[in-house]
């Protein structure tokens, strides 16, 4: 089935294209061939969106929470009904396999449902005061929000921000990635069909630097939420400083995985290998730096390499394929350089290590005995590459895990409960998974420390990020 989405901007309740707007060419990463043209927002489009967000905000803010929740639930149900179609669009635009694409749509629906409920249970508090006096703490929506999201989970990362912001009572202008516009347009369609009033949610694709500068400089925007690279995150934080705009930054990671000799080795390998190659490794919490206890290191890398060689790579629409291409041309180029650097410093390539024959493919790769100085031990590869090194004891493992300026996710595999507790405390990361990769769920906070950013998405913390507090004292 071909690509069928007619790509448009969604501003003040109207779908817009043409009219001499510049065009971005959307490419299918399997073939590197163009599949569609996306109109890019002009400065006038952005001004119109800002004005609509400003106008729509007070009404949405004061809309009964039951009604807000009903619209979000309805959008969730429409996403579920349309999951196959949206999933196919996502696979064609981004490359991930269809099963993962459909799961992403369903996970996004869950976020809309969860925040619909959370908004209803968002209470302030009353402070203890003498009779006749009243002091209360109120939660209020922060105001119109601008979101910037990346191409690796274009629907889920958009939904994480938008579901929470809408639940809190904010209006939202979103700039999703230009590479994957059809699937994010489907989120806007679901919200529109669910009855969201015009101007409450808008979609503006464009030249990223132009759009972010324009929106962040506007006094209409009271909060920015960005997911993407550390470099762009720091740049946007600078823009937010100039306009004193609140900001949440969900940036990169370089997740360590500590494998202890008391783990169930076969079970651990069966978990970690598919997880490494999910979405071709383009996951900010992808397990990447494997530190393995010396006594099981050889068995671990052997089992990892065997499983890696069996990962079937191809077009994500084919049912038996387990890993698709990377999302754009930048990724295989960047990963190729990192692998070459590691190889030249003595790392062993136990599987893969090179690009595919066409499109934006890179073979599932395992590097062993990678020196600490290799670039790939220090820079997030954001691709289908696992690197491994042995360690002798827990202190060394923790030191290696915490060595980098990243602090997003970390994982450990051990059957020793006391060790698991100690690791949970000692690892510097926003999320720690012990014998588990289930760290991105609607009801738990998700976010990093150190250079991986700040602010949480998911859980009640995700709602609070779109709120301000006000204390009212009455005598
Ligand atoms: P990039 O730094 O060019 O862009 C990252 C994202 O930010 C993209 O979605 C892009 O559209 C957006 N962006 C870029 N400049 C912007 C600007 N001035 N204003 C607003 N948005 C802007 O990197 P890339 O080549 O697209 O991705 C590679 C790197 O990005 C990876 O190595 C990874 O570290 C990081 N990344 C992280 C995540 C995540 O989930 N945290 C997702 C995607 C990419």
Short mmCIF file of N, CA and C and ligand atoms in Angstrom, two decimals, residues 148-152 157 175 177-179 208-209 212 226-230 232 235-236 250-252 283-284 328 330-331 380-382 408, ligand 1:
data_model
loop_
_atom_site.label_atom_id
_atom_site.label_comp_id
_atom_site.label_asym_id
_atom_site.label_seq_id
_atom_site.Cartn_x
_atom_site.Cartn_y
_atom_site.Cartn_z
N UNK A 148 8.28 20.95 20.86
CA UNK A 148 9.18 20.57 19.75
C UNK A 148 9.57 19.12 19.99
N UNK A 149 9.27 18.28 19.04
CA UNK A 149 9.46 16.84 19.26
C UNK A 149 10.22 16.21 18.08
N UNK A 150 10.91 15.08 18.34
CA UNK A 150 11.76 14.47 17.31
C UNK A 150 11.07 13.33 16.55
N UNK A 151 11.83 12.78 15.63
CA UNK A 151 11.32 11.82 14.65
C UNK A 151 11.41 10.38 15.11
N UNK A 152 12.05 10.10 16.27
CA UNK A 152 12.24 8.68 16.61
C UNK A 152 10.97 8.03 17.15
N UNK A 157 6.01 10.77 21.57
CA UNK A 157 6.65 11.91 22.25
C UNK A 157 5.79 13.17 22.13
N UNK A 175 5.38 21.78 17.06
CA UNK A 175 6.18 21.59 15.85
C UNK A 175 6.78 20.19 15.92
N UNK A 177 8.50 16.78 14.03
CA UNK A 177 9.59 16.74 13.05
C UNK A 177 9.06 16.73 11.62
N UNK A 178 9.81 17.35 10.73
CA UNK A 178 9.39 17.44 9.33
C UNK A 178 9.51 16.08 8.63
N UNK A 179 10.40 15.20 9.15
CA UNK A 179 10.61 13.90 8.49
C UNK A 179 9.37 13.00 8.56
N UNK A 208 13.13 24.40 11.52
CA UNK A 208 13.11 24.33 12.99
C UNK A 208 13.61 25.60 13.68
N UNK A 209 14.74 26.14 13.21
CA UNK A 209 15.30 27.31 13.90
C UNK A 209 14.36 28.52 13.79
N UNK A 212 11.18 27.82 16.10
CA UNK A 212 11.41 27.89 17.54
C UNK A 212 11.74 29.32 17.98
N UNK A 226 10.73 20.47 24.98
CA UNK A 226 11.53 19.99 23.84
C UNK A 226 12.04 18.59 24.13
N UNK A 227 11.99 17.72 23.15
CA UNK A 227 12.69 16.44 23.21
C UNK A 227 13.60 16.38 21.99
N UNK A 228 14.88 16.06 22.21
CA UNK A 228 15.81 15.98 21.09
C UNK A 228 17.24 15.97 21.58
N UNK A 229 18.14 16.55 20.80
CA UNK A 229 19.55 16.44 21.14
C UNK A 229 19.96 17.47 22.20
N UNK A 230 21.07 17.19 22.88
CA UNK A 230 21.55 18.07 23.94
C UNK A 230 21.91 19.44 23.36
N UNK A 232 20.73 21.06 20.71
CA UNK A 232 19.56 21.88 20.41
C UNK A 232 18.85 22.27 21.72
N UNK A 235 20.53 25.21 23.20
CA UNK A 235 20.23 26.40 22.38
C UNK A 235 18.82 26.94 22.72
N UNK A 236 17.85 26.02 22.81
CA UNK A 236 16.47 26.47 23.11
C UNK A 236 16.38 27.03 24.53
N UNK A 250 13.95 17.15 27.44
CA UNK A 250 14.18 15.71 27.48
C UNK A 250 15.20 15.42 26.40
N UNK A 251 16.47 15.23 26.81
CA UNK A 251 17.57 15.21 25.83
C UNK A 251 18.15 13.80 25.70
N UNK A 252 19.32 13.71 25.17
CA UNK A 252 19.87 12.39 24.86
C UNK A 252 20.32 11.61 26.08
N UNK A 283 16.57 5.36 20.13
CA UNK A 283 15.74 5.49 21.33
C UNK A 283 16.60 6.18 22.37
N UNK A 284 16.09 7.23 23.01
CA UNK A 284 16.96 7.96 23.95
C UNK A 284 17.32 7.10 25.16
N UNK A 328 16.98 8.70 8.82
CA UNK A 328 17.44 9.67 7.82
C UNK A 328 18.91 9.42 7.51
N UNK A 330 21.50 11.13 7.94
CA UNK A 330 22.50 11.55 8.93
C UNK A 330 22.91 10.38 9.83
N UNK A 331 21.94 9.50 10.16
CA UNK A 331 22.23 8.47 11.16
C UNK A 331 23.24 7.43 10.70
N UNK A 380 26.57 9.41 22.38
CA UNK A 380 25.40 8.55 22.11
C UNK A 380 25.39 8.13 20.64
N UNK A 381 25.41 6.82 20.33
CA UNK A 381 25.39 6.44 18.91
C UNK A 381 24.02 6.63 18.26
N UNK A 382 22.95 6.51 19.03
CA UNK A 382 21.58 6.67 18.51
C UNK A 382 21.38 5.83 17.26
N UNK A 408 20.12 9.77 31.71
CA UNK A 408 18.71 9.54 31.39
C UNK A 408 18.25 8.19 31.96
P1 LIG B 1 19.28 17.48 15.68
O1 LIG B 1 20.01 17.96 16.86
O2 LIG B 1 19.49 18.17 14.38
O3 LIG B 1 17.70 17.50 15.93
C1 LIG B 1 17.08 16.87 17.02
C2 LIG B 1 15.60 17.30 17.00
O4 LIG B 1 15.51 18.69 17.27
C3 LIG B 1 14.92 17.11 15.64
O5 LIG B 1 13.61 16.68 15.86
C4 LIG B 1 14.92 18.50 15.02
O6 LIG B 1 13.80 18.72 14.16
C5 LIG B 1 14.82 19.39 16.23
N1 LIG B 1 15.50 20.66 16.06
C6 LIG B 1 16.70 20.89 15.51
N2 LIG B 1 17.01 22.20 15.57
C7 LIG B 1 15.96 22.82 16.17
C8 LIG B 1 15.68 24.17 16.53
N3 LIG B 1 16.56 25.15 16.30
N4 LIG B 1 14.51 24.44 17.12
C9 LIG B 1 13.61 23.45 17.38
N5 LIG B 1 13.82 22.15 17.07
C10 LIG B 1 14.98 21.84 16.48
O7 LIG B 1 19.64 15.97 15.57
P2 LIG B 1 19.12 14.83 14.60
O8 LIG B 1 20.19 14.57 13.58
O9 LIG B 1 17.73 15.02 14.13
O10 LIG B 1 19.13 13.66 15.66
C11 LIG B 1 20.36 13.17 16.13
C12 LIG B 1 20.57 13.37 17.59
O11 LIG B 1 19.48 13.93 18.26
C13 LIG B 1 20.79 12.02 18.21
O12 LIG B 1 22.14 11.72 18.25
C14 LIG B 1 20.19 12.13 19.55
O13 LIG B 1 21.17 12.51 20.47
C15 LIG B 1 19.24 13.26 19.49
N6 LIG B 1 17.84 12.87 19.54
C16 LIG B 1 17.33 12.61 20.77
C17 LIG B 1 16.02 12.21 20.88
C18 LIG B 1 15.39 11.90 22.21
O14 LIG B 1 14.43 11.19 22.26
N7 LIG B 1 15.90 12.49 23.30
C19 LIG B 1 15.25 12.09 19.74
C20 LIG B 1 15.80 12.37 18.49
C21 LIG B 1 17.11 12.78 18.42
#
